PDB file of C-alpha atoms and ligand atoms in Angstrom:
ATOM      1  CA  MET A  16       0.000   0.000   0.000  1.00  0.00           C
ATOM      2  CA  THR A  17       1.333   3.410  -0.886  1.00  0.00           C
ATOM      3  CA  LEU A  18       0.561   6.955   0.018  1.00  0.00           C
ATOM      4  CA  ASP A  19      -0.167   8.921  -3.102  1.00  0.00           C
ATOM      5  CA  LYS A  20       1.051  12.425  -3.695  1.00  0.00           C
ATOM      6  CA  LYS A  21      -2.205  13.903  -2.447  1.00  0.00           C
ATOM      7  CA  GLN A  22      -1.783  12.095   0.878  1.00  0.00           C
ATOM      8  CA  ILE A  23       1.816  13.192   1.209  1.00  0.00           C
ATOM      9  CA  ASN A  24       0.769  16.742   0.409  1.00  0.00           C
ATOM     10  CA  GLY A  25      -1.943  16.401   3.020  1.00  0.00           C
ATOM     11  CA  LEU A  26       0.548  15.320   5.646  1.00  0.00           C
ATOM     12  CA  MET A  27       2.845  18.204   4.875  1.00  0.00           C
ATOM     13  CA  GLN A  28       0.018  20.697   5.023  1.00  0.00           C
ATOM     14  CA  LEU A  29      -1.136  19.226   8.320  1.00  0.00           C
ATOM     15  CA  ILE A  30       2.358  19.534   9.732  1.00  0.00           C
ATOM     16  CA  GLY A  31       2.488  23.107   8.514  1.00  0.00           C
ATOM     17  CA  LEU A  32      -0.744  23.847  10.389  1.00  0.00           C
ATOM     18  CA  THR A  33       0.190  21.950  13.545  1.00  0.00           C
ATOM     19  CA  ARG A  34       0.269  23.919  16.787  1.00  0.00           C
ATOM     20  CA  ASP A  35       1.562  22.894  20.183  1.00  0.00           C
ATOM     21  CA  SER A  36      -1.908  23.392  21.614  1.00  0.00           C
ATOM     22  CA  GLU A  37      -5.021  22.380  19.696  1.00  0.00           C
ATOM     23  CA  ILE A  38      -8.573  21.634  20.730  1.00  0.00           C
ATOM     24  CA  ASN A  39      -9.782  18.079  20.122  1.00  0.00           C
ATOM     25  CA  CYS A  40     -12.926  16.987  18.298  1.00  0.00           C
ATOM     26  CA  ASP A  41     -15.197  16.931  21.335  1.00  0.00           C
ATOM     27  CA  GLN A  42     -14.088  20.430  22.312  1.00  0.00           C
ATOM     28  CA  CYS A  43     -14.757  21.520  18.753  1.00  0.00           C
ATOM     29  CA  LEU A  44     -18.223  19.964  18.832  1.00  0.00           C
ATOM     30  CA  ASN A  45     -19.006  21.880  22.021  1.00  0.00           C
ATOM     31  CA  LEU A  46     -18.242  25.177  20.279  1.00  0.00           C
ATOM     32  CA  ILE A  47     -19.358  24.508  16.726  1.00  0.00           C
ATOM     33  CA  ALA A  48     -22.946  25.732  17.104  1.00  0.00           C
ATOM     34  CA  GLU A  49     -21.819  29.162  18.261  1.00  0.00           C
ATOM     35  CA  PHE A  50     -19.151  29.236  15.573  1.00  0.00           C
ATOM     36  CA  ALA A  51     -21.630  28.340  12.819  1.00  0.00           C
ATOM     37  CA  GLU A  52     -24.164  30.966  13.873  1.00  0.00           C
ATOM     38  CA  ARG A  53     -21.484  33.645  13.932  1.00  0.00           C
ATOM     39  CA  GLU A  54     -20.262  32.568  10.535  1.00  0.00           C
ATOM     40  CA  LEU A  55     -23.751  32.769   9.036  1.00  0.00           C
ATOM     41  CA  ALA A  56     -24.358  36.144  10.666  1.00  0.00           C
ATOM     42  CA  GLY A  57     -21.060  37.454   9.322  1.00  0.00           C
ATOM     43  CA  LYS A  58     -19.834  38.218  12.821  1.00  0.00           C
ATOM     44  CA  SER A  59     -16.181  38.155  13.782  1.00  0.00           C
ATOM     45  CA  PHE A  60     -14.909  35.374  16.006  1.00  0.00           C
ATOM     46  CA  PRO A  61     -13.791  35.957  19.572  1.00  0.00           C
ATOM     47  CA  GLU A  62     -10.435  34.492  20.504  1.00  0.00           C
ATOM     48  CA  SER A  63     -12.105  31.467  22.070  1.00  0.00           C
ATOM     49  CA  LEU A  64     -13.542  30.492  18.683  1.00  0.00           C
ATOM     50  CA  GLU A  65     -10.351  30.987  16.693  1.00  0.00           C
ATOM     51  CA  LYS A  66      -9.316  27.543  17.954  1.00  0.00           C
ATOM     52  CA  VAL A  67     -12.394  26.128  16.246  1.00  0.00           C
ATOM     53  CA  GLU A  68     -11.422  27.692  12.933  1.00  0.00           C
ATOM     54  CA  HIS A  69      -7.970  26.165  13.288  1.00  0.00           C
ATOM     55  CA  HIS A  70      -9.355  22.745  14.232  1.00  0.00           C
ATOM     56  CA  LEU A  71     -11.609  22.780  11.165  1.00  0.00           C
ATOM     57  CA  SER A  72      -8.558  23.398   8.989  1.00  0.00           C
ATOM     58  CA  ILE A  73      -6.897  20.312  10.489  1.00  0.00           C
ATOM     59  CA  CYS A  74      -9.761  17.888  11.056  1.00  0.00           C
ATOM     60  CA  ARG A  75     -11.529  16.543   7.986  1.00  0.00           C
ATOM     61  CA  GLU A  76     -14.334  14.974  10.005  1.00  0.00           C
ATOM     62  CA  CYS A  77     -15.282  18.005  12.081  1.00  0.00           C
ATOM     63  CA  CYS A  78     -15.089  20.069   8.907  1.00  0.00           C
ATOM     64  CA  GLU A  79     -17.557  17.731   7.209  1.00  0.00           C
ATOM     65  CA  GLU A  80     -19.914  17.985  10.187  1.00  0.00           C
ATOM     66  CA  TYR A  81     -19.567  21.751  10.182  1.00  0.00           C
ATOM     67  CA  ARG A  82     -20.459  22.045   6.495  1.00  0.00           C
ATOM     68  CA  LEU A  83     -23.570  19.967   7.064  1.00  0.00           C
ATOM     69  CA  LEU A  84     -24.494  22.064  10.081  1.00  0.00           C
ATOM     70  CA  ILE A  85     -24.260  25.226   7.987  1.00  0.00           C
ATOM     71  CA  GLN A  86     -26.427  23.577   5.353  1.00  0.00           C
ATOM     72  CA  ALA A  87     -28.920  22.504   8.015  1.00  0.00           C
ATOM     73  CA  LEU A  88     -29.061  25.936   9.611  1.00  0.00           C
ATOM     74  CA  LYS A  89     -29.874  27.506   6.282  1.00  0.00           C
ATOM     75  CA  THR A  90     -32.929  25.255   6.092  1.00  0.00           C
ATOM     76  CA  MET A  91     -33.963  25.572   9.738  1.00  0.00           C
ATOM     77  CA  ASP A  92     -35.188  29.102   9.333  1.00  0.00           C
ATOM     78  CA  GLU A  93     -37.712  27.707   6.881  1.00  0.00           C
ATOM     79  CA  ASP A  94     -38.929  25.393   9.631  1.00  0.00           C
ATOM     80  CA  GLU A  95     -42.287  26.934  10.339  1.00  0.00           C
ATOM     81  CA  PRO A  96     -44.560  25.062  12.734  1.00  0.00           C
ATOM     82  CA  ASP A  97     -45.450  21.716  11.331  1.00  0.00           C
ATOM     83  CA  PRO A  98     -45.311  22.170   7.560  1.00  0.00           C
ATOM     84  CA  SER A  99     -44.630  18.477   7.119  1.00  0.00           C
ATOM     85  CA  PRO A 100     -46.334  15.419   8.527  1.00  0.00           C
ATOM     86  CA  PRO A 101     -45.050  14.394  11.953  1.00  0.00           C
ATOM     87  CA  ARG A 102     -42.791  11.404  12.095  1.00  0.00           C
ATOM     88  CA  LEU A 103     -44.084   8.106  13.404  1.00  0.00           C
TER      89      LEU A 103
ATOM     90  CA  MET B  12     -45.653  24.933  23.037  1.00  0.00           C
ATOM     91  CA  GLN B  13     -44.599  24.908  19.360  1.00  0.00           C
ATOM     92  CA  THR B  14     -40.973  24.076  18.618  1.00  0.00           C
ATOM     93  CA  THR B  15     -40.230  27.403  17.051  1.00  0.00           C
ATOM     94  CA  GLN B  16     -41.786  29.330  19.922  1.00  0.00           C
ATOM     95  CA  ARG B  17     -39.398  28.055  22.584  1.00  0.00           C
ATOM     96  CA  ASP B  18     -36.397  30.163  23.371  1.00  0.00           C
ATOM     97  CA  ASN B  19     -33.285  28.684  24.964  1.00  0.00           C
ATOM     98  CA  GLU B  20     -34.550  29.121  28.488  1.00  0.00           C
ATOM     99  CA  ALA B  21     -37.836  27.443  27.655  1.00  0.00           C
ATOM    100  CA  TRP B  22     -36.084  24.474  26.066  1.00  0.00           C
ATOM    101  CA  LEU B  23     -33.910  24.036  29.139  1.00  0.00           C
ATOM    102  CA  ALA B  24     -36.824  24.445  31.522  1.00  0.00           C
ATOM    103  CA  ASP B  25     -39.046  22.000  29.659  1.00  0.00           C
ATOM    104  CA  LEU B  26     -36.345  19.383  29.125  1.00  0.00           C
ATOM    105  CA  ASN B  27     -35.313  19.626  32.754  1.00  0.00           C
ATOM    106  CA  ALA B  28     -38.906  19.181  33.826  1.00  0.00           C
ATOM    107  CA  ARG B  29     -40.367  15.777  34.409  1.00  0.00           C
ATOM    108  CA  GLY B  30     -43.456  14.040  33.150  1.00  0.00           C
ATOM    109  CA  ARG B  31     -45.699  15.431  30.454  1.00  0.00           C
ATOM    110  CA  ILE B  32     -43.827  18.713  29.969  1.00  0.00           C
ATOM    111  CA  GLN B  33     -40.515  16.983  29.368  1.00  0.00           C
ATOM    112  CA  GLN B  34     -42.152  14.418  27.118  1.00  0.00           C
ATOM    113  CA  GLN B  35     -43.715  17.120  24.968  1.00  0.00           C
ATOM    114  CA  ALA B  36     -40.384  18.936  24.706  1.00  0.00           C
ATOM    115  CA  LEU B  37     -38.658  15.727  23.628  1.00  0.00           C
ATOM    116  CA  THR B  38     -41.353  15.079  21.039  1.00  0.00           C
ATOM    117  CA  ASP B  39     -41.062  18.608  19.661  1.00  0.00           C
ATOM    118  CA  LEU B  40     -37.274  18.469  19.623  1.00  0.00           C
ATOM    119  CA  GLY B  41     -37.315  15.063  17.961  1.00  0.00           C
ATOM    120  CA  ASP B  42     -39.714  16.319  15.279  1.00  0.00           C
ATOM    121  CA  ALA B  43     -37.556  19.357  14.608  1.00  0.00           C
ATOM    122  CA  LEU B  44     -34.371  17.287  14.354  1.00  0.00           C
ATOM    123  CA  PHE B  45     -36.061  14.724  12.142  1.00  0.00           C
ATOM    124  CA  ARG B  46     -37.203  17.436   9.737  1.00  0.00           C
ATOM    125  CA  THR B  47     -33.791  19.077   9.664  1.00  0.00           C
ATOM    126  CA  LEU B  48     -31.934  15.815   9.102  1.00  0.00           C
ATOM    127  CA  GLY B  49     -34.454  14.973   6.400  1.00  0.00           C
ATOM    128  CA  ARG B  50     -33.500  18.124   4.542  1.00  0.00           C
ATOM    129  CA  ILE B  51     -29.810  17.263   4.447  1.00  0.00           C
ATOM    130  CA  ARG B  52     -30.157  13.508   3.937  1.00  0.00           C
ATOM    131  CA  ALA B  53     -29.434  13.917   0.226  1.00  0.00           C
ATOM    132  CA  ASN B  54     -25.767  14.157   1.275  1.00  0.00           C
ATOM    133  CA  TRP B  55     -25.872  10.558   2.441  1.00  0.00           C
ATOM    134  CA  THR B  56     -26.437   7.339   0.568  1.00  0.00           C
ATOM    135  CA  TYR B  57     -28.489   4.485   1.991  1.00  0.00           C
ATOM    136  CA  VAL B  58     -30.173   6.614   4.616  1.00  0.00           C
ATOM    137  CA  ASP B  59     -33.808   5.856   5.304  1.00  0.00           C
ATOM    138  CA  ASP B  60     -36.356   7.089   7.821  1.00  0.00           C
ATOM    139  CA  SER B  61     -35.494   4.394  10.347  1.00  0.00           C
ATOM    140  CA  PHE B  62     -31.835   5.450  10.290  1.00  0.00           C
ATOM    141  CA  LEU B  63     -32.848   9.059  10.906  1.00  0.00           C
ATOM    142  CA  GLU B  64     -35.183   7.944  13.677  1.00  0.00           C
ATOM    143  CA  ASP B  65     -32.321   6.070  15.371  1.00  0.00           C
ATOM    144  CA  VAL B  66     -30.153   9.159  15.106  1.00  0.00           C
ATOM    145  CA  VAL B  67     -32.888  11.334  16.596  1.00  0.00           C
ATOM    146  CA  GLN B  68     -33.450   8.967  19.526  1.00  0.00           C
ATOM    147  CA  GLU B  69     -29.729   8.756  20.291  1.00  0.00           C
ATOM    148  CA  THR B  70     -29.453  12.529  20.011  1.00  0.00           C
ATOM    149  CA  LEU B  71     -32.310  13.054  22.463  1.00  0.00           C
ATOM    150  CA  MET B  72     -30.648  10.721  24.967  1.00  0.00           C
ATOM    151  CA  GLN B  73     -27.298  12.468  24.647  1.00  0.00           C
ATOM    152  CA  ILE B  74     -28.894  15.886  24.958  1.00  0.00           C
ATOM    153  CA  LEU B  75     -30.610  14.922  28.197  1.00  0.00           C
ATOM    154  CA  GLU B  76     -27.276  13.640  29.512  1.00  0.00           C
ATOM    155  CA  LYS B  77     -25.309  16.762  28.617  1.00  0.00           C
ATOM    156  CA  LEU B  78     -27.959  19.429  29.043  1.00  0.00           C
ATOM    157  CA  GLU B  79     -25.836  21.268  31.586  1.00  0.00           C
ATOM    158  CA  GLN B  80     -23.091  21.648  28.974  1.00  0.00           C
ATOM    159  CA  PHE B  81     -25.271  23.926  26.864  1.00  0.00           C
ATOM    160  CA  GLN B  82     -23.974  27.412  27.568  1.00  0.00           C
ATOM    161  CA  GLY B  83     -26.603  29.365  25.708  1.00  0.00           C
ATOM    162  CA  LYS B  84     -24.124  30.892  23.279  1.00  0.00           C
ATOM    163  CA  SER B  85     -26.139  29.660  20.303  1.00  0.00           C
ATOM    164  CA  ARG B  86     -29.748  28.791  19.702  1.00  0.00           C
ATOM    165  CA  PHE B  87     -30.642  25.558  21.452  1.00  0.00           C
ATOM    166  CA  LEU B  88     -31.795  23.973  18.202  1.00  0.00           C
ATOM    167  CA  THR B  89     -28.452  24.766  16.569  1.00  0.00           C
ATOM    168  CA  TRP B  90     -26.625  23.036  19.404  1.00  0.00           C
ATOM    169  CA  ALA B  91     -28.958  20.038  19.215  1.00  0.00           C
ATOM    170  CA  THR B  92     -28.538  19.831  15.445  1.00  0.00           C
ATOM    171  CA  SER B  93     -24.745  19.843  15.741  1.00  0.00           C
ATOM    172  CA  ILE B  94     -24.993  16.815  18.029  1.00  0.00           C
ATOM    173  CA  ALA B  95     -27.440  15.045  15.724  1.00  0.00           C
ATOM    174  CA  ILE B  96     -25.186  15.558  12.700  1.00  0.00           C
ATOM    175  CA  HIS B  97     -22.207  14.244  14.632  1.00  0.00           C
ATOM    176  CA  ILE B  98     -24.133  11.135  15.665  1.00  0.00           C
ATOM    177  CA  ALA B  99     -25.415  10.554  12.127  1.00  0.00           C
ATOM    178  CA  LEU B 100     -21.979  10.865  10.567  1.00  0.00           C
ATOM    179  CA  SER B 101     -20.353   8.682  13.215  1.00  0.00           C
ATOM    180  CA  LYS B 102     -22.853   5.930  12.441  1.00  0.00           C
ATOM    181  CA  LEU B 103     -22.317   6.291   8.705  1.00  0.00           C
ATOM    182  CA  ARG B 104     -18.525   6.353   9.037  1.00  0.00           C
ATOM    183  CA  ARG B 105     -18.547   3.207  11.154  1.00  0.00           C
ATOM    184  CA  LYS B 106     -20.777   1.486   8.627  1.00  0.00           C
ATOM    185  CA  GLN B 107     -18.749   2.595   5.624  1.00  0.00           C
ATOM    186  CA  TRP B 108     -15.479   1.370   7.136  1.00  0.00           C
ATOM    187  CA  GLN B 109     -16.749  -1.640   9.063  1.00  0.00           C
ATOM    188  CA  ASP B 110     -14.874  -4.182   6.945  1.00  0.00           C
ATOM    189  CA  ILE B 111     -11.532  -2.396   7.040  1.00  0.00           C
ATOM    190  CA  SER B 112      -8.888  -3.376   9.555  1.00  0.00           C
ATOM    191  CA  LEU B 113      -5.925  -1.308  10.639  1.00  0.00           C
ATOM    192  CA  GLU B 114      -3.704  -3.853   8.958  1.00  0.00           C
ATOM    193  CA  ASP B 115      -5.452  -3.207   5.653  1.00  0.00           C
ATOM    194  CA  ILE B 116      -4.635   0.450   6.039  1.00  0.00           C
ATOM    195  CA  THR B 117      -1.176   0.421   7.511  1.00  0.00           C
ATOM    196  CA  LEU B 118       0.330  -2.768   6.166  1.00  0.00           C
ATOM    197  CA  ASN B 119       3.887  -1.855   5.230  1.00  0.00           C
ATOM    198  CA  GLY B 120       2.900   1.542   6.455  1.00  0.00           C
ATOM    199  CA  ASP B 121       6.285   2.578   7.776  1.00  0.00           C
ATOM    200  CA  THR B 122       9.026   3.976   5.591  1.00  0.00           C
ATOM    201  CA  THR B 123       8.066   1.548   2.837  1.00  0.00           C
ATOM    202  CA  VAL B 124       5.094   3.780   2.217  1.00  0.00           C
ATOM    203  CA  VAL B 125       7.335   6.676   1.403  1.00  0.00           C
ATOM    204  CA  ASP B 126       9.740   4.516  -0.575  1.00  0.00           C
ATOM    205  CA  ASN B 127       6.886   3.327  -2.734  1.00  0.00           C
ATOM    206  CA  PHE B 128       5.529   6.811  -3.024  1.00  0.00           C
ATOM    207  CA  MET B 129       8.858   8.137  -4.215  1.00  0.00           C
ATOM    208  CA  THR B 130       9.221   5.464  -6.857  1.00  0.00           C
ATOM    209  CA  GLY B 131       5.600   5.543  -8.004  1.00  0.00           C
ATOM    210  CA  ASP B 132       5.186   6.104 -11.709  1.00  0.00           C
ATOM    211  CA  GLU B 133       2.520   8.791 -11.471  1.00  0.00           C
ATOM    212  CA  VAL B 134       4.464  10.891  -9.026  1.00  0.00           C
ATOM    213  CA  GLU B 135       5.565  14.341  -9.914  1.00  0.00           C
ATOM    214  CA  ILE B 136       7.520  16.032  -7.202  1.00  0.00           C
ATOM    215  CA  ASN B 137       9.818  18.946  -7.385  1.00  0.00           C
ATOM    216  CA  ARG B 138      13.241  19.125  -5.795  1.00  0.00           C
ATOM    217  CA  ASP B 139      12.135  20.980  -2.637  1.00  0.00           C
ATOM    218  CA  GLN B 140       9.338  18.510  -2.060  1.00  0.00           C
ATOM    219  CA  SER B 141      11.721  15.661  -2.646  1.00  0.00           C
ATOM    220  CA  ILE B 142      14.123  16.884   0.037  1.00  0.00           C
ATOM    221  CA  ILE B 143      11.339  17.207   2.595  1.00  0.00           C
ATOM    222  CA  ILE B 144       9.781  13.856   1.722  1.00  0.00           C
ATOM    223  CA  ASP B 145      13.184  12.252   1.984  1.00  0.00           C
ATOM    224  CA  ARG B 146      13.555  13.559   5.523  1.00  0.00           C
ATOM    225  CA  MET B 147      10.049  12.417   6.315  1.00  0.00           C
ATOM    226  CA  HIS B 148      11.038   8.988   5.084  1.00  0.00           C
ATOM    227  CA  SER B 149      13.238   8.344   8.055  1.00  0.00           C
ATOM    228  CA  LEU B 150      11.412  10.538  10.581  1.00  0.00           C
ATOM    229  CA  ILE B 151       8.107   8.660  10.375  1.00  0.00           C
ATOM    230  CA  ASP B 152      10.047   5.541  11.157  1.00  0.00           C
ATOM    231  CA  SER B 153      12.407   6.878  13.792  1.00  0.00           C
ATOM    232  CA  GLU B 154      10.379   9.484  15.682  1.00  0.00           C
ATOM    233  CA  LEU B 155       6.918   7.992  16.060  1.00  0.00           C
ATOM    234  CA  SER B 156       5.709   5.286  18.371  1.00  0.00           C
ATOM    235  CA  ASP B 157       3.958   2.343  16.742  1.00  0.00           C
ATOM    236  CA  LYS B 158       0.566   3.680  17.760  1.00  0.00           C
ATOM    237  CA  GLN B 159       1.317   7.214  16.581  1.00  0.00           C
ATOM    238  CA  ARG B 160       2.508   5.860  13.219  1.00  0.00           C
ATOM    239  CA  THR B 161      -0.578   3.678  12.903  1.00  0.00           C
ATOM    240  CA  VAL B 162      -2.970   6.512  13.685  1.00  0.00           C
ATOM    241  CA  LEU B 163      -1.232   8.979  11.405  1.00  0.00           C
ATOM    242  CA  LEU B 164      -1.150   6.608   8.458  1.00  0.00           C
ATOM    243  CA  ALA B 165      -4.711   5.460   9.030  1.00  0.00           C
ATOM    244  CA  GLU B 166      -5.901   9.075   9.072  1.00  0.00           C
ATOM    245  CA  LEU B 167      -3.972   9.864   5.907  1.00  0.00           C
ATOM    246  CA  LYS B 168      -5.588   6.883   4.232  1.00  0.00           C
ATOM    247  CA  GLY B 169      -8.998   8.274   5.116  1.00  0.00           C
ATOM    248  CA  LEU B 170      -9.987   5.979   7.969  1.00  0.00           C
ATOM    249  CA  PRO B 171     -12.296   7.985  10.246  1.00  0.00           C
ATOM    250  CA  GLN B 172     -11.232   8.599  13.815  1.00  0.00           C
ATOM    251  CA  VAL B 173     -14.303   6.898  15.204  1.00  0.00           C
ATOM    252  CA  ARG B 174     -13.319   3.687  13.380  1.00  0.00           C
ATOM    253  CA  ILE B 175      -9.647   3.985  14.370  1.00  0.00           C
ATOM    254  CA  ALA B 176     -10.799   4.397  17.958  1.00  0.00           C
ATOM    255  CA  ASP B 177     -12.958   1.274  17.709  1.00  0.00           C
ATOM    256  CA  LEU B 178     -10.092  -0.746  16.268  1.00  0.00           C
ATOM    257  CA  LEU B 179      -7.664   0.461  18.926  1.00  0.00           C
ATOM    258  CA  ASP B 180     -10.238  -0.017  21.676  1.00  0.00           C
ATOM    259  CA  SER B 181      -9.865   3.674  22.402  1.00  0.00           C
ATOM    260  CA  ASN B 182     -11.895   6.867  21.936  1.00  0.00           C
ATOM    261  CA  ARG B 183     -11.698   9.616  19.355  1.00  0.00           C
ATOM    262  CA  ASN B 184     -10.155  12.168  21.695  1.00  0.00           C
ATOM    263  CA  ALA B 185      -7.304   9.781  22.434  1.00  0.00           C
ATOM    264  CA  VAL B 186      -6.948   9.101  18.712  1.00  0.00           C
ATOM    265  CA  TYR B 187      -6.850  12.818  17.983  1.00  0.00           C
ATOM    266  CA  LYS B 188      -4.150  13.247  20.624  1.00  0.00           C
ATOM    267  CA  MET B 189      -2.042  10.462  19.112  1.00  0.00           C
ATOM    268  CA  GLY B 190      -2.318  12.044  15.676  1.00  0.00           C
ATOM    269  CA  HIS B 191      -1.555  15.468  17.118  1.00  0.00           C
ATOM    270  CA  ASP B 192       1.469  14.155  19.001  1.00  0.00           C
ATOM    271  CA  ALA B 193       2.682  12.504  15.793  1.00  0.00           C
ATOM    272  CA  ARG B 194       2.350  15.739  13.836  1.00  0.00           C
ATOM    273  CA  LYS B 195       4.147  17.709  16.562  1.00  0.00           C
ATOM    274  CA  LYS B 196       7.016  15.222  16.624  1.00  0.00           C
ATOM    275  CA  LEU B 197       7.411  15.277  12.856  1.00  0.00           C
ATOM    276  CA  LYS B 198       7.224  19.036  12.746  1.00  0.00           C
ATOM    277  CA  GLN B 199       9.843  19.389  15.464  1.00  0.00           C
ATOM    278  CA  ALA B 200      12.083  16.795  13.884  1.00  0.00           C
ATOM    279  CA  LEU B 201      11.853  18.514  10.504  1.00  0.00           C
ATOM    280  CA  GLU B 202      12.732  21.830  12.120  1.00  0.00           C
ATOM    281  CA  ASP B 203      15.624  20.238  13.999  1.00  0.00           C
ATOM    282  CA  SER B 204      16.913  18.944  10.709  1.00  0.00           C
ATOM    283  CA  GLY B 205      16.962  22.477   9.317  1.00  0.00           C
ATOM    284  CA  LEU B 206      13.591  22.602   7.603  1.00  0.00           C
ATOM    285  CA  GLY B 207      11.317  25.283   9.037  1.00  0.00           C
ATOM    286  CA  ILE B 208       7.594  25.567   8.764  1.00  0.00           C
ATOM    287  CA  GLU B 209       7.931  28.217   6.062  1.00  0.00           C
ATOM    288  CA  ASP B 210       9.987  25.833   3.942  1.00  0.00           C
ATOM    289  CA  ILE B 211       7.342  23.144   4.312  1.00  0.00           C
ATOM    290  CA  ASN B 212       4.472  25.485   3.536  1.00  0.00           C
ATOM    291  CA  SER B 213       6.126  27.004   0.514  1.00  0.00           C
ATOM    292  CA  ALA B 214       7.166  23.618  -0.876  1.00  0.00           C
ATOM    293  CA  PHE B 215       3.703  22.088  -0.544  1.00  0.00           C
ATOM    294  CA  SER B 216       1.351  25.017  -0.944  1.00  0.00           C
ATOM    295  CA  ALA B 217       0.943  24.688  -4.702  1.00  0.00           C
TER     296      ALA B 217
HETATM  297 ZN1   ZN C 313     -12.171  17.138  14.799  1.00  0.00          ZN
END
């Protein structure tokens, strides 16, 4: 099994982004809702949320969850009371 | 009370209540999450209503367990949705990678990986990249513990942390720490060998 050039590039970029102190995925999850709302509102991030931005640049999985959250939030404002049948 | 009429305080009050009030809040929250997940399900293959229902039920249980962790810095529904999405993706990642073992991913995953990479026929690397990769060749082997090397290579191959954690009988925070420690060691070792972060970034930023 080999690493292709994309994977090697990925490793190098990750190393370039690596900090001595980083938040982990659970810490990111705890902050992601606030981060997403600020992003959608075009608000700047306080220092406490800058760590989230950095984590998202490192962590593919949290980044995927974040993108879906943004997508979901854009639809939630359409969520008027009971437009669709209730679930079982 | 309708889902959209509850503010954060009302959600907390109702979910912390007992009996009928709590039950109604859970029903309303579950309905809201189900609708929201339904709107983004197109991102996922093989997801049906029963999968979404499982996700919603697990989300409701987790929310009740960690209600005190909600700090009110976002809308309650945003916080709940972030948890639901995490649960949904964790389930899907486990399912997608259920037949893959760490050995499948990391077999010959020490310096051989880089050797093969450097002799691969589709590889185009410039001289600066080649120097850095050459250093990495020995550093992955010499600087990392077996577990750090395994986690790093598994992550680079795309194995999700939740699956790595399962296979190592660990948890994703521990897996993240192992990967982070590996990156820190490699970064430090590269710097010690005379290659700074600017060199790395400029060589691989194309
Ligand atoms: Zn993460």
